[in-house]
PDB file of C-alpha atoms in Angstrom:
ATOM      1  CA  THR A  23     -78.683 268.626 -64.305  1.00  0.00           C
ATOM      2  CA  LEU A  24     -79.324 272.345 -64.697  1.00  0.00           C
ATOM      3  CA  ARG A  25     -76.620 273.208 -62.187  1.00  0.00           C
ATOM      4  CA  GLY A  26     -74.165 270.907 -63.940  1.00  0.00           C
ATOM      5  CA  ASN A  27     -74.897 272.513 -67.309  1.00  0.00           C
ATOM      6  CA  LYS A  28     -74.288 275.976 -65.842  1.00  0.00           C
ATOM      7  CA  LEU A  29     -70.966 274.885 -64.373  1.00  0.00           C
ATOM      8  CA  GLN A  30     -69.927 273.366 -67.702  1.00  0.00           C
ATOM      9  CA  LYS A  31     -70.772 276.599 -69.537  1.00  0.00           C
ATOM     10  CA  LEU A  32     -68.847 278.626 -66.985  1.00  0.00           C
ATOM     11  CA  ALA A  33     -65.819 276.344 -67.415  1.00  0.00           C
ATOM     12  CA  GLN A  34     -65.981 276.655 -71.201  1.00  0.00           C
ATOM     13  CA  ALA A  35     -66.275 280.437 -70.937  1.00  0.00           C
ATOM     14  CA  SER A  36     -63.314 280.501 -68.574  1.00  0.00           C
ATOM     15  CA  ARG A  37     -61.191 278.455 -70.980  1.00  0.00           C
ATOM     16  CA  GLY A  38     -62.185 280.715 -73.851  1.00  0.00           C
ATOM     17  CA  THR A  39     -61.225 283.820 -71.899  1.00  0.00           C
ATOM     18  CA  GLY A  40     -57.881 282.289 -70.980  1.00  0.00           C
ATOM     19  CA  ASN A  41     -57.083 281.492 -74.601  1.00  0.00           C
ATOM     20  CA  ALA A  42     -57.953 285.035 -75.644  1.00  0.00           C
ATOM     21  CA  ARG A  43     -55.645 286.481 -73.046  1.00  0.00           C
ATOM     22  CA  SER A  44     -52.778 284.142 -73.908  1.00  0.00           C
ATOM     23  CA  LYS A  45     -52.906 285.011 -77.620  1.00  0.00           C
ATOM     24  CA  PRO A  46     -50.180 287.581 -78.352  1.00  0.00           C
ATOM     25  CA  GLN A  47     -51.474 290.929 -79.545  1.00  0.00           C
ATOM     26  CA  GLN A  48     -49.984 292.338 -82.735  1.00  0.00           C
ATOM     27  CA  VAL A  49     -48.904 295.985 -82.572  1.00  0.00           C
ATOM     28  CA  LEU A  50     -48.190 297.371 -86.039  1.00  0.00           C
ATOM     29  CA  LEU A  51     -45.865 300.274 -86.711  1.00  0.00           C
ATOM     30  CA  SER A  52     -48.511 301.851 -88.947  1.00  0.00           C
ATOM     31  CA  SER A  53     -51.079 301.720 -86.128  1.00  0.00           C
ATOM     32  CA  VAL A  54     -48.715 303.425 -83.694  1.00  0.00           C
ATOM     33  CA  LEU A  55     -47.876 306.195 -86.171  1.00  0.00           C
ATOM     34  CA  GLY A  56     -51.559 306.590 -87.027  1.00  0.00           C
ATOM     35  CA  ARG A  57     -52.526 307.094 -83.393  1.00  0.00           C
ATOM     36  CA  GLN A  58     -49.530 309.301 -82.616  1.00  0.00           C
ATOM     37  CA  PRO A  59     -48.609 311.303 -85.735  1.00  0.00           C
ATOM     38  CA  GLN A  60     -46.163 313.411 -83.707  1.00  0.00           C
ATOM     39  CA  LEU A  61     -43.770 310.425 -83.751  1.00  0.00           C
ATOM     40  CA  PHE A  62     -42.952 311.307 -87.369  1.00  0.00           C
ATOM     41  CA  ASP A  63     -41.052 314.528 -87.957  1.00  0.00           C
ATOM     42  CA  ARG A  64     -39.930 315.174 -91.511  1.00  0.00           C
ATOM     43  CA  ASN A  65     -37.295 312.481 -92.096  1.00  0.00           C
ATOM     44  CA  LYS A  66     -37.343 310.943 -88.630  1.00  0.00           C
ATOM     45  CA  VAL A  67     -39.508 308.205 -87.082  1.00  0.00           C
ATOM     46  CA  SER A  68     -39.247 308.090 -83.274  1.00  0.00           C
ATOM     47  CA  ALA A  69     -41.265 305.025 -82.213  1.00  0.00           C
ATOM     48  CA  GLY A  70     -39.169 303.595 -79.404  1.00  0.00           C
ATOM     49  CA  GLY A  71     -40.841 301.874 -76.457  1.00  0.00           C
ATOM     50  CA  ARG A  72     -44.237 301.426 -78.161  1.00  0.00           C
ATOM     51  CA  PHE A  73     -44.528 297.605 -77.906  1.00  0.00           C
ATOM     52  CA  ILE A  74     -44.343 297.299 -81.700  1.00  0.00           C
ATOM     53  CA  THR A  75     -44.296 293.669 -82.875  1.00  0.00           C
ATOM     54  CA  ARG A  76     -44.273 294.081 -86.659  1.00  0.00           C
ATOM     55  CA  ILE A  77     -43.063 296.540 -89.281  1.00  0.00           C
ATOM     56  CA  ASP A  78     -45.850 296.641 -91.839  1.00  0.00           C
ATOM     57  CA  GLU A  79     -45.951 298.663 -95.060  1.00  0.00           C
ATOM     58  CA  LEU A  80     -46.320 302.400 -94.490  1.00  0.00           C
ATOM     59  CA  PRO A  81     -47.501 305.234 -96.741  1.00  0.00           C
ATOM     60  CA  ALA A  82     -44.837 306.652 -99.054  1.00  0.00           C
ATOM     61  CA  ARG A  83     -44.266 309.791 -96.963  1.00  0.00           C
ATOM     62  CA  TYR A  84     -42.898 307.662 -94.106  1.00  0.00           C
ATOM     63  CA  GLN A  85     -40.661 305.543 -96.322  1.00  0.00           C
ATOM     64  CA  THR A  86     -38.340 308.460 -97.086  1.00  0.00           C
ATOM     65  CA  ALA A  87     -37.186 308.650 -93.446  1.00  0.00           C
ATOM     66  CA  THR A  88     -33.424 308.777 -92.949  1.00  0.00           C
ATOM     67  CA  LYS A  89     -33.547 308.175 -89.187  1.00  0.00           C
ATOM     68  CA  LEU A  90     -35.547 305.338 -87.663  1.00  0.00           C
ATOM     69  CA  PHE A  91     -35.687 304.841 -83.893  1.00  0.00           C
ATOM     70  CA  LEU A  92     -37.329 301.520 -82.947  1.00  0.00           C
ATOM     71  CA  SER A  93     -35.502 300.515 -79.775  1.00  0.00           C
ATOM     72  CA  ASN A  94     -37.261 298.963 -76.760  1.00  0.00           C
ATOM     73  CA  ASN A  95     -40.062 297.315 -78.732  1.00  0.00           C
ATOM     74  CA  SER A  96     -41.075 293.670 -79.248  1.00  0.00           C
ATOM     75  CA  LEU A  97     -39.847 293.022 -82.784  1.00  0.00           C
ATOM     76  CA  THR A  98     -38.956 289.407 -83.558  1.00  0.00           C
ATOM     77  CA  SER A  99     -38.325 290.009 -87.264  1.00  0.00           C
ATOM     78  CA  LEU A 100     -37.158 292.866 -89.476  1.00  0.00           C
ATOM     79  CA  GLN A 101     -39.358 291.948 -92.415  1.00  0.00           C
ATOM     80  CA  GLY A 102     -40.692 295.247 -93.723  1.00  0.00           C
ATOM     81  CA  ILE A 103     -37.611 297.313 -92.864  1.00  0.00           C
ATOM     82  CA  GLN A 104     -36.575 297.159 -96.540  1.00  0.00           C
ATOM     83  CA  GLN A 105     -39.137 299.860 -97.433  1.00  0.00           C
ATOM     84  CA  PHE A 106     -36.908 302.490 -95.778  1.00  0.00           C
ATOM     85  CA  LYS A 107     -34.396 302.709 -98.622  1.00  0.00           C
ATOM     86  CA  ASN A 108     -32.901 306.021 -97.459  1.00  0.00           C
ATOM     87  CA  VAL A 109     -32.405 305.218 -93.786  1.00  0.00           C
ATOM     88  CA  GLN A 110     -28.972 306.175 -92.479  1.00  0.00           C
ATOM     89  CA  VAL A 111     -29.491 305.796 -88.718  1.00  0.00           C
ATOM     90  CA  LEU A 112     -31.361 302.754 -87.383  1.00  0.00           C
ATOM     91  CA  THR A 113     -31.747 301.907 -83.699  1.00  0.00           C
ATOM     92  CA  LEU A 114     -33.171 298.481 -82.832  1.00  0.00           C
ATOM     93  CA  ALA A 115     -31.695 297.944 -79.384  1.00  0.00           C
ATOM     94  CA  HIS A 116     -33.556 295.831 -76.826  1.00  0.00           C
ATOM     95  CA  ASN A 117     -36.038 294.100 -79.088  1.00  0.00           C
ATOM     96  CA  LEU A 118     -36.539 290.329 -79.477  1.00  0.00           C
ATOM     97  CA  LEU A 119     -34.472 289.761 -82.622  1.00  0.00           C
ATOM     98  CA  GLY A 120     -32.882 286.323 -82.367  1.00  0.00           C
ATOM     99  CA  ASN A 121     -32.184 285.169 -85.932  1.00  0.00           C
ATOM    100  CA  LEU A 122     -29.041 287.080 -86.891  1.00  0.00           C
ATOM    101  CA  GLU A 123     -28.954 285.652 -90.408  1.00  0.00           C
ATOM    102  CA  GLU A 124     -32.487 286.875 -91.120  1.00  0.00           C
ATOM    103  CA  VAL A 125     -31.736 290.275 -89.560  1.00  0.00           C
ATOM    104  CA  LEU A 126     -28.707 290.780 -91.789  1.00  0.00           C
ATOM    105  CA  GLU A 127     -30.581 289.642 -94.903  1.00  0.00           C
ATOM    106  CA  CYS A 128     -33.132 292.385 -94.264  1.00  0.00           C
ATOM    107  CA  LEU A 129     -30.504 295.042 -93.538  1.00  0.00           C
ATOM    108  CA  GLU A 130     -28.368 294.270 -96.609  1.00  0.00           C
ATOM    109  CA  ASP A 131     -30.930 296.082 -98.774  1.00  0.00           C
ATOM    110  CA  LEU A 132     -30.391 299.348 -96.872  1.00  0.00           C
ATOM    111  CA  ARG A 133     -27.500 300.757 -98.910  1.00  0.00           C
ATOM    112  CA  CYS A 134     -27.443 304.117 -97.084  1.00  0.00           C
ATOM    113  CA  LEU A 135     -27.237 302.650 -93.573  1.00  0.00           C
ATOM    114  CA  GLU A 136     -24.304 304.038 -91.575  1.00  0.00           C
ATOM    115  CA  VAL A 137     -25.308 303.852 -87.895  1.00  0.00           C
ATOM    116  CA  LEU A 138     -26.895 300.743 -86.366  1.00  0.00           C
ATOM    117  CA  THR A 139     -27.681 299.542 -82.843  1.00  0.00           C
ATOM    118  CA  LEU A 140     -28.706 295.949 -82.121  1.00  0.00           C
ATOM    119  CA  GLU A 141     -27.431 295.571 -78.569  1.00  0.00           C
ATOM    120  CA  GLY A 142     -29.816 293.978 -76.101  1.00  0.00           C
ATOM    121  CA  ASN A 143     -31.276 291.590 -78.692  1.00  0.00           C
ATOM    122  CA  PRO A 144     -30.756 287.814 -78.407  1.00  0.00           C
ATOM    123  CA  CYS A 145     -28.832 287.883 -81.701  1.00  0.00           C
ATOM    124  CA  SER A 146     -26.223 290.200 -80.165  1.00  0.00           C
ATOM    125  CA  GLU A 147     -25.229 287.386 -77.789  1.00  0.00           C
ATOM    126  CA  LEU A 148     -24.282 284.979 -80.591  1.00  0.00           C
ATOM    127  CA  PRO A 149     -20.638 284.109 -81.389  1.00  0.00           C
ATOM    128  CA  HIS A 150     -18.735 286.838 -83.252  1.00  0.00           C
ATOM    129  CA  TYR A 151     -21.917 288.901 -83.574  1.00  0.00           C
ATOM    130  CA  ARG A 152     -20.041 292.120 -84.357  1.00  0.00           C
ATOM    131  CA  ALA A 153     -17.931 290.399 -87.014  1.00  0.00           C
ATOM    132  CA  HIS A 154     -21.063 289.008 -88.702  1.00  0.00           C
ATOM    133  CA  VAL A 155     -22.668 292.451 -88.863  1.00  0.00           C
ATOM    134  CA  ILE A 156     -19.543 294.226 -90.133  1.00  0.00           C
ATOM    135  CA  ALA A 157     -18.898 291.573 -92.794  1.00  0.00           C
ATOM    136  CA  SER A 158     -22.497 291.794 -94.058  1.00  0.00           C
ATOM    137  CA  LEU A 159     -22.765 295.605 -93.931  1.00  0.00           C
ATOM    138  CA  PRO A 160     -19.449 296.998 -95.231  1.00  0.00           C
ATOM    139  CA  GLY A 161     -20.804 300.571 -95.376  1.00  0.00           C
ATOM    140  CA  LEU A 162     -21.495 300.687 -91.652  1.00  0.00           C
ATOM    141  CA  ARG A 163     -19.639 303.396 -89.707  1.00  0.00           C
ATOM    142  CA  VAL A 164     -20.981 302.887 -86.175  1.00  0.00           C
ATOM    143  CA  LEU A 165     -22.283 299.696 -84.545  1.00  0.00           C
ATOM    144  CA  ASP A 166     -23.760 299.743 -81.033  1.00  0.00           C
ATOM    145  CA  THR A 167     -22.271 303.204 -80.340  1.00  0.00           C
ATOM    146  CA  PHE A 168     -18.736 302.038 -81.275  1.00  0.00           C
ATOM    147  CA  GLU A 169     -17.072 303.197 -84.472  1.00  0.00           C
ATOM    148  CA  VAL A 170     -16.177 300.506 -86.991  1.00  0.00           C
ATOM    149  CA  GLU A 171     -12.396 300.636 -87.357  1.00  0.00           C
ATOM    150  CA  HIS A 172     -10.789 300.218 -90.763  1.00  0.00           C
ATOM    151  CA  TYR A 173      -9.122 296.916 -89.823  1.00  0.00           C
ATOM    152  CA  GLU A 174     -12.337 295.279 -88.575  1.00  0.00           C
ATOM    153  CA  GLY A 175     -13.534 294.329 -92.060  1.00  0.00           C
ATOM    154  CA  ALA A 176     -10.597 292.025 -92.825  1.00  0.00           C
ATOM    155  CA  ALA A 177     -10.525 290.736 -89.248  1.00  0.00           C
ATOM    156  CA  ALA A 178     -14.242 289.901 -89.443  1.00  0.00           C
ATOM    157  CA  ILE A 179     -13.756 287.742 -92.537  1.00  0.00           C
ATOM    158  CA  GLU A 180     -10.933 285.838 -90.846  1.00  0.00           C
ATOM    159  CA  LEU A 181     -12.987 285.289 -87.683  1.00  0.00           C
ATOM    160  CA  LEU A 182     -15.986 284.018 -89.640  1.00  0.00           C
ATOM    161  CA  GLU A 183     -13.837 281.590 -91.636  1.00  0.00           C
ATOM    162  CA  GLN A 184     -12.533 280.204 -88.351  1.00  0.00           C
ATOM    163  CA  GLU A 185     -16.080 280.006 -86.998  1.00  0.00           C
ATOM    164  CA  ASP A 186     -17.222 278.082 -90.093  1.00  0.00           C
ATOM    165  CA  SER A 187     -14.397 275.607 -89.501  1.00  0.00           C
ATOM    166  CA  TYR A 188     -15.442 275.122 -85.872  1.00  0.00           C
ATOM    167  CA  LEU A 189     -19.097 274.672 -86.802  1.00  0.00           C
ATOM    168  CA  ALA A 190     -18.238 272.132 -89.515  1.00  0.00           C
ATOM    169  CA  MET A 191     -16.319 270.034 -86.971  1.00  0.00           C
ATOM    170  CA  MET A 192     -19.106 270.374 -84.430  1.00  0.00           C
ATOM    171  CA  LEU A 193     -21.747 269.353 -86.978  1.00  0.00           C
ATOM    172  CA  HIS A 194     -19.690 266.293 -87.917  1.00  0.00           C
ATOM    173  CA  ASN A 195     -19.330 265.365 -84.247  1.00  0.00           C
ATOM    174  CA  ALA A 196     -23.054 265.854 -83.636  1.00  0.00           C
ATOM    175  CA  CYS A 197     -23.824 263.481 -86.516  1.00  0.00           C
ATOM    176  CA  MET A 198     -21.332 260.981 -85.117  1.00  0.00           C
ATOM    177  CA  VAL A 199     -22.986 261.149 -81.689  1.00  0.00           C
ATOM    178  CA  HIS A 200     -26.343 260.466 -83.348  1.00  0.00           C
ATOM    179  CA  LYS A 201     -24.954 257.453 -85.216  1.00  0.00           C
ATOM    180  CA  MET A 202     -23.307 256.058 -82.106  1.00  0.00           C
ATOM    181  CA  ALA A 203     -26.433 256.474 -79.984  1.00  0.00           C
ATOM    182  CA  HIS A 204     -28.496 254.769 -82.694  1.00  0.00           C
ATOM    183  CA  THR A 205     -25.991 251.910 -82.958  1.00  0.00           C
ATOM    184  CA  LEU A 206     -26.007 251.411 -79.185  1.00  0.00           C
ATOM    185  CA  GLN A 207     -29.800 251.234 -79.216  1.00  0.00           C
ATOM    186  CA  GLN A 208     -29.687 248.635 -82.008  1.00  0.00           C
ATOM    187  CA  LEU A 209     -27.265 246.486 -80.025  1.00  0.00           C
ATOM    188  CA  HIS A 210     -29.622 246.532 -77.031  1.00  0.00           C
ATOM    189  CA  LEU A 211     -32.566 245.621 -79.269  1.00  0.00           C
ATOM    190  CA  HIS A 212     -30.501 242.874 -80.910  1.00  0.00           C
ATOM    191  CA  ARG A 213     -29.760 241.389 -77.520  1.00  0.00           C
ATOM    192  CA  GLU A 214     -33.425 241.506 -76.475  1.00  0.00           C
ATOM    193  CA  LEU A 215     -34.517 239.903 -79.752  1.00  0.00           C
ATOM    194  CA  PHE A 216     -31.942 237.167 -79.384  1.00  0.00           C
ATOM    195  CA  GLY A 217     -33.219 236.431 -75.879  1.00  0.00           C
ATOM    196  CA  VAL A 218     -36.799 236.186 -77.158  1.00  0.00           C
ATOM    197  CA  LEU A 219     -35.925 233.954 -80.123  1.00  0.00           C
ATOM    198  CA  TYR A 220     -33.538 231.552 -78.400  1.00  0.00           C
ATOM    199  CA  GLY A 221     -34.618 231.611 -74.766  1.00  0.00           C
ATOM    200  CA  ARG A 222     -32.386 230.771 -71.852  1.00  0.00           C
ATOM    201  CA  LYS A 223     -31.327 227.362 -73.153  1.00  0.00           C
ATOM    202  CA  GLY A 224     -30.230 228.583 -76.545  1.00  0.00           C
ATOM    203  CA  ARG A 225     -32.920 226.696 -78.469  1.00  0.00           C
ATOM    204  CA  ALA A 226     -34.964 228.609 -81.033  1.00  0.00           C
ATOM    205  CA  VAL A 227     -38.413 229.288 -79.610  1.00  0.00           C
ATOM    206  CA  CYS A 228     -39.710 230.264 -83.054  1.00  0.00           C
ATOM    207  CA  LYS A 229     -39.330 227.664 -85.767  1.00  0.00           C
ATOM    208  CA  GLY A 230     -36.865 228.772 -88.400  1.00  0.00           C
ATOM    209  CA  ALA A 231     -35.455 231.554 -86.220  1.00  0.00           C
ATOM    210  CA  PRO A 232     -32.196 232.856 -87.733  1.00  0.00           C
ATOM    211  CA  LEU A 233     -28.943 232.695 -85.870  1.00  0.00           C
ATOM    212  CA  ALA A 234     -28.333 236.093 -84.255  1.00  0.00           C
ATOM    213  CA  ILE A 235     -24.945 237.356 -85.411  1.00  0.00           C
ATOM    214  CA  PRO A 236     -23.794 240.631 -83.813  1.00  0.00           C
ATOM    215  CA  ILE A 237     -23.188 243.459 -86.247  1.00  0.00           C
ATOM    216  CA  ASN A 238     -19.839 245.185 -86.506  1.00  0.00           C
ATOM    217  CA  PRO A 239     -20.772 248.611 -85.105  1.00  0.00           C
ATOM    218  CA  ILE A 240     -17.623 250.364 -86.323  1.00  0.00           C
ATOM    219  CA  ARG A 241     -18.141 249.162 -89.883  1.00  0.00           C
ATOM    220  CA  LYS A 242     -21.811 250.116 -89.758  1.00  0.00           C
ATOM    221  CA  MET A 243     -21.034 253.677 -88.673  1.00  0.00           C
ATOM    222  CA  GLU A 244     -18.377 254.015 -91.385  1.00  0.00           C
ATOM    223  CA  LEU A 245     -20.864 253.007 -94.083  1.00  0.00           C
ATOM    224  CA  TRP A 246     -23.689 255.200 -92.761  1.00  0.00           C
ATOM    225  CA  ASP A 247     -23.210 258.683 -94.254  1.00  0.00           C
ATOM    226  CA  TYR A 248     -25.779 260.329 -92.001  1.00  0.00           C
ATOM    227  CA  GLU A 249     -24.416 263.846 -92.431  1.00  0.00           C
ATOM    228  CA  SER A 250     -24.949 263.858 -96.203  1.00  0.00           C
ATOM    229  CA  SER A 251     -28.570 262.793 -95.739  1.00  0.00           C
ATOM    230  CA  LEU A 252     -29.446 265.920 -93.743  1.00  0.00           C
ATOM    231  CA  SER A 253     -31.674 268.492 -95.397  1.00  0.00           C
ATOM    232  CA  LEU A 254     -30.776 272.185 -95.384  1.00  0.00           C
ATOM    233  CA  GLN A 255     -33.383 272.836 -92.687  1.00  0.00           C
ATOM    234  CA  GLU A 256     -31.980 270.038 -90.517  1.00  0.00           C
ATOM    235  CA  ARG A 257     -28.440 271.357 -90.908  1.00  0.00           C
ATOM    236  CA  GLN A 258     -29.560 274.852 -89.971  1.00  0.00           C
ATOM    237  CA  ALA A 259     -31.456 273.561 -86.923  1.00  0.00           C
ATOM    238  CA  ILE A 260     -28.471 271.532 -85.682  1.00  0.00           C
ATOM    239  CA  THR A 261     -26.054 274.404 -86.326  1.00  0.00           C
ATOM    240  CA  ALA A 262     -28.350 276.826 -84.478  1.00  0.00           C
ATOM    241  CA  ALA A 263     -28.499 274.474 -81.488  1.00  0.00           C
ATOM    242  CA  LEU A 264     -24.707 274.140 -81.473  1.00  0.00           C
ATOM    243  CA  THR A 265     -24.314 277.915 -81.691  1.00  0.00           C
ATOM    244  CA  ARG A 266     -26.617 278.356 -78.703  1.00  0.00           C
ATOM    245  CA  GLU A 267     -24.508 275.874 -76.762  1.00  0.00           C
ATOM    246  CA  VAL A 268     -21.364 277.867 -77.596  1.00  0.00           C
ATOM    247  CA  SER A 269     -23.108 281.025 -76.360  1.00  0.00           C
ATOM    248  CA  ARG A 270     -24.062 279.240 -73.150  1.00  0.00           C
ATOM    249  CA  MET A 271     -20.451 278.184 -72.594  1.00  0.00           C
ATOM    250  CA  TYR A 272     -19.316 281.753 -73.237  1.00  0.00           C
ATOM    251  CA  LYS A 273     -21.753 283.116 -70.634  1.00  0.00           C
ATOM    252  CA  LEU A 274     -20.574 280.545 -68.099  1.00  0.00           C
ATOM    253  CA  GLY A 275     -17.021 281.649 -68.802  1.00  0.00           C
ATOM    254  CA  LEU A 276     -17.957 285.290 -68.277  1.00  0.00           C
ATOM    255  CA  ALA A 277     -19.594 284.483 -64.947  1.00  0.00           C
ATOM    256  CA  ALA A 278     -16.527 282.546 -63.815  1.00  0.00           C
ATOM    257  CA  ALA A 279     -14.196 285.310 -65.004  1.00  0.00           C
ATOM    258  CA  GLN A 280     -16.057 287.887 -62.926  1.00  0.00           C
ATOM    259  CA  GLN A 281     -15.463 285.825 -59.798  1.00  0.00           C
ATOM    260  CA  GLU A 282     -12.034 284.367 -60.467  1.00  0.00           C
ATOM    261  CA  GLY A 283     -10.604 286.678 -63.087  1.00  0.00           C
ATOM    262  CA  GLY A 284      -9.236 285.646 -66.452  1.00  0.00           C
ATOM    263  CA  ARG A 285     -10.030 286.265 -70.101  1.00  0.00           C
ATOM    264  CA  VAL A 286     -12.952 284.753 -71.986  1.00  0.00           C
ATOM    265  CA  THR A 287     -12.912 284.252 -75.771  1.00  0.00           C
ATOM    266  CA  TRP A 288     -15.305 282.786 -78.287  1.00  0.00           C
ATOM    267  CA  GLU A 289     -12.545 280.451 -79.439  1.00  0.00           C
ATOM    268  CA  GLY A 290     -12.373 279.088 -75.905  1.00  0.00           C
ATOM    269  CA  ALA A 291     -16.139 278.527 -75.883  1.00  0.00           C
ATOM    270  CA  PHE A 292     -15.986 276.665 -79.214  1.00  0.00           C
ATOM    271  CA  THR A 293     -13.136 274.529 -77.875  1.00  0.00           C
ATOM    272  CA  GLN A 294     -15.143 273.647 -74.762  1.00  0.00           C
ATOM    273  CA  VAL A 295     -18.097 272.449 -76.831  1.00  0.00           C
ATOM    274  CA  LEU A 296     -15.798 270.391 -79.073  1.00  0.00           C
ATOM    275  CA  LEU A 297     -14.189 268.845 -75.995  1.00  0.00           C
ATOM    276  CA  ALA A 298     -17.614 267.984 -74.558  1.00  0.00           C
ATOM    277  CA  GLN A 299     -18.540 266.309 -77.853  1.00  0.00           C
ATOM    278  CA  GLN A 300     -15.327 264.269 -77.820  1.00  0.00           C
ATOM    279  CA  GLN A 301     -16.019 263.138 -74.267  1.00  0.00           C
ATOM    280  CA  THR A 302     -19.545 262.092 -75.226  1.00  0.00           C
ATOM    281  CA  MET A 303     -18.255 260.092 -78.201  1.00  0.00           C
ATOM    282  CA  THR A 304     -15.651 258.373 -76.024  1.00  0.00           C
ATOM    283  CA  LYS A 305     -18.322 257.327 -73.516  1.00  0.00           C
ATOM    284  CA  LEU A 306     -20.651 256.112 -76.259  1.00  0.00           C
ATOM    285  CA  MET A 307     -17.897 254.074 -77.903  1.00  0.00           C
ATOM    286  CA  ASP A 308     -17.118 252.437 -74.571  1.00  0.00           C
ATOM    287  CA  LEU A 309     -20.799 251.551 -74.120  1.00  0.00           C
ATOM    288  CA  ILE A 310     -20.967 250.193 -77.684  1.00  0.00           C
ATOM    289  CA  ASN A 311     -17.930 247.962 -77.153  1.00  0.00           C
ATOM    290  CA  ARG A 312     -19.347 246.652 -73.879  1.00  0.00           C
ATOM    291  CA  ALA A 313     -22.773 245.998 -75.375  1.00  0.00           C
ATOM    292  CA  ARG A 314     -21.301 244.161 -78.358  1.00  0.00           C
ATOM    293  CA  ALA A 315     -18.988 242.084 -76.155  1.00  0.00           C
ATOM    294  CA  THR A 316     -21.954 241.077 -73.982  1.00  0.00           C
ATOM    295  CA  LEU A 317     -24.010 240.186 -77.045  1.00  0.00           C
ATOM    296  CA  VAL A 318     -21.202 238.112 -78.579  1.00  0.00           C
ATOM    297  CA  GLU A 319     -20.732 236.243 -75.314  1.00  0.00           C
ATOM    298  CA  GLU A 320     -24.439 235.489 -75.017  1.00  0.00           C
ATOM    299  CA  VAL A 321     -24.648 234.334 -78.632  1.00  0.00           C
ATOM    300  CA  GLN A 322     -21.696 232.001 -78.206  1.00  0.00           C
ATOM    301  CA  THR A 323     -22.908 230.662 -74.852  1.00  0.00           C
ATOM    302  CA  ARG A 324     -26.544 230.153 -75.794  1.00  0.00           C
ATOM    303  CA  VAL A 325     -25.923 228.810 -79.287  1.00  0.00           C
ATOM    304  CA  LEU A 326     -23.267 226.404 -77.998  1.00  0.00           C
ATOM    305  CA  SER A 327     -25.678 225.318 -75.282  1.00  0.00           C
ATOM    306  CA  GLY A 328     -28.362 224.801 -77.902  1.00  0.00           C
ATOM    307  CA  VAL A 329     -26.040 222.744 -80.092  1.00  0.00           C
ATOM    308  CA  MET A 330     -25.020 220.548 -77.162  1.00  0.00           C
ATOM    309  CA  THR A 331     -28.663 220.078 -76.189  1.00  0.00           C
ATOM    310  CA  ALA A 332     -29.599 219.146 -79.750  1.00  0.00           C
ATOM    311  CA  LEU A 333     -26.720 216.638 -79.951  1.00  0.00           C
ATOM    312  CA  LYS A 334     -27.775 215.097 -76.640  1.00  0.00           C
ATOM    313  CA  ILE A 335     -31.370 214.756 -77.830  1.00  0.00           C
ATOM    314  CA  GLU A 336     -30.207 213.190 -81.084  1.00  0.00           C
ATOM    315  CA  ALA A 337     -27.967 210.752 -79.179  1.00  0.00           C
ATOM    316  CA  ASP A 338     -30.877 209.786 -76.891  1.00  0.00           C
ATOM    317  CA  VAL A 339     -33.114 209.148 -79.894  1.00  0.00           C
ATOM    318  CA  GLN A 340     -30.471 206.970 -81.523  1.00  0.00           C
ATOM    319  CA  GLN A 341     -29.909 205.088 -78.262  1.00  0.00           C
ATOM    320  CA  ARG A 342     -33.632 204.357 -77.879  1.00  0.00           C
ATOM    321  CA  ALA A 343     -33.884 203.251 -81.493  1.00  0.00           C
ATOM    322  CA  LEU A 344     -30.914 200.903 -81.048  1.00  0.00           C
ATOM    323  CA  GLN A 345     -32.405 199.509 -77.859  1.00  0.00           C
ATOM    324  CA  GLY A 346     -35.727 198.887 -79.654  1.00  0.00           C
ATOM    325  CA  ASP A 347     -33.964 197.010 -82.458  1.00  0.00           C
ATOM    326  CA  ARG A 348     -32.221 194.797 -79.933  1.00  0.00           C
ATOM    327  CA  GLU A 349     -35.479 193.966 -78.183  1.00  0.00           C
ATOM    328  CA  GLN A 350     -37.067 192.935 -81.482  1.00  0.00           C
ATOM    329  CA  LEU A 351     -34.179 190.571 -82.134  1.00  0.00           C
TER     330      LEU A 351
END
């Protein structure tokens, strides 16, 4: 009907408007400076709090800036920051920078950088954030308003080596949890398949059905080198998830320390995650052992029942044949 067509058009228009509103709007640094040229003063760019989402390429006169103030914007990446080769002071506080590795890759090209602020970004809440920055930018003098002490360089390297060790153990445990969960699922499927093939009485429902022999889950997990099969992207994704979990544990520790007192360390947060992984593996191993024991018992019971039934049928057939021979005589 005409009214129905109008309503349909209105609904489509409404959906279209909603999609347009939900699409994030890009705010380029060049656009902000073009509209407000007073934000650039000789060697200084003061573009804080302008909702900037991307640092695009600027004319050469801007690229010579030695001071760049970009705090309180909406930056999710620092791609484009490399054009400011002479920058000495860079403020990026309270943006949306979450990938610390990418941030540091961009900043490593800024050889003149001495003063940096990244506080208030998601990346500043990651484990040993300050150590990562200091180790990657050895020429830095001030980070987040605190001077970089002479001993922090060597200490940062030691902390990051320890962090790598923790992450390697956590990655191995995460792969083990995956293997154990997969093995447990296979045992459940094996049991269901056995029930379908052999039925309640232990006789094969499908002709030629193989005898269901439970796998050795421990041996299977030893032979399955799942960790080596991971791609670089998969390793990075798992490591990032584990790092976020460590950060979550650290925040929980901070909240508890504020109420109850005590000291919170990143090492303690790593240890808590490792302990949680160990507890998960212990529970999974218990479930695997129970599932395999149940499967073995069912195989033995049903197959034995099937064998006894088959022997009884064979004996009955022989008895009837013998009785028929006697009647003929």
